[in-house]
Coordinates of C-alpha atoms in Angstrom, one line a residue:
X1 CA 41.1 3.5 -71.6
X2 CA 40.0 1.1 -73.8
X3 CA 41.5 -2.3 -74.0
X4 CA 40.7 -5.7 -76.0
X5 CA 40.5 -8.6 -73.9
X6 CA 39.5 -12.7 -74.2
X7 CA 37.0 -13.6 -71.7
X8 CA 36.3 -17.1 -70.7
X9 CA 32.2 -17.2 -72.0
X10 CA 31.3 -19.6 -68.6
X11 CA 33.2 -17.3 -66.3
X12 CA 31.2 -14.2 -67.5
X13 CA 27.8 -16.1 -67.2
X14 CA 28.8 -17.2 -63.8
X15 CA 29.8 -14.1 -62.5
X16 CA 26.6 -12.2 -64.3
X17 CA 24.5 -15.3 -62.8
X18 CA 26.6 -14.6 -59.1
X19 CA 26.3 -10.7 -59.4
X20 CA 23.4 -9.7 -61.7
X21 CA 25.4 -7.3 -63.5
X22 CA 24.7 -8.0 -67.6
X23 CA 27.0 -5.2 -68.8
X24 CA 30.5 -6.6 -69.5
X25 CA 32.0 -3.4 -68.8
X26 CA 30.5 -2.9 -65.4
X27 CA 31.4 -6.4 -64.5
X28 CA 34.6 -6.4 -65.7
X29 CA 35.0 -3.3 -63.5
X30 CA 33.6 -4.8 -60.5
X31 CA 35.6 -7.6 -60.8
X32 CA 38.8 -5.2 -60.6
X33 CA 37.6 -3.8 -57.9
X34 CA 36.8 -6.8 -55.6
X35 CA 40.8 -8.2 -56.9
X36 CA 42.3 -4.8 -55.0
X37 CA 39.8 -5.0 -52.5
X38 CA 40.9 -8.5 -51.5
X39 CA 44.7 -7.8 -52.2
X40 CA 45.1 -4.8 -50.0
X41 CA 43.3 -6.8 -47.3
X42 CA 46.3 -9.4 -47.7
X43 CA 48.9 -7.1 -47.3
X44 CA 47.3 -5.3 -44.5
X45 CA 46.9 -9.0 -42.8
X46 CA 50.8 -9.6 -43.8
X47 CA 52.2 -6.7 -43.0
X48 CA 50.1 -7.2 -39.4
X49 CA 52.7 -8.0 -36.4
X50 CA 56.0 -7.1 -38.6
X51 CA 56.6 -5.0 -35.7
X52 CA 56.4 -7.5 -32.0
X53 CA 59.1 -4.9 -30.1
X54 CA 56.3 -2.0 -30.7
X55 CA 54.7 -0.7 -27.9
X56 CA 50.7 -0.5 -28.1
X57 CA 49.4 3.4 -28.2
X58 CA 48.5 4.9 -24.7
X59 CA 44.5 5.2 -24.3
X60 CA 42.9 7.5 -22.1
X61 CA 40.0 5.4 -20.2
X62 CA 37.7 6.9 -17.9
X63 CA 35.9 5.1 -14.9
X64 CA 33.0 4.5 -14.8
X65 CA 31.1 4.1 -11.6

């Protein structure tokens, strides 16, 4: 899909100067990328311990001699 956007010209060379990726595109896409990365980390961290009343899974352990 193409789109049209305004890029801040110091942001771009700071991020091409951080990642060493010259194409706008691929950067632009990288930069999409690493946003959802980092955002379905937070909600896996918020979401963590929404639950105290659950009991832990069972886990088979074997002993070791």
């Amino acid at each position: 899909m193409r789109t049209t956007i305004a890029l801040d010209d110091d942001l771009i060379a700071r991020a091409q100067a951080y990642t060493g990726i010259e194409e706008k595109t691929a950067l632009v896409r990288a930069a999409l990328k690493a946003l959802i990365q980092r955002e379905a980390a937070m909600r896996l961290v918020n979401h963590g311990g929404s639950q105290p009343g659950i009991k832990g899974a069972p886990r088979r352990r074997q002993d070791v001699e």
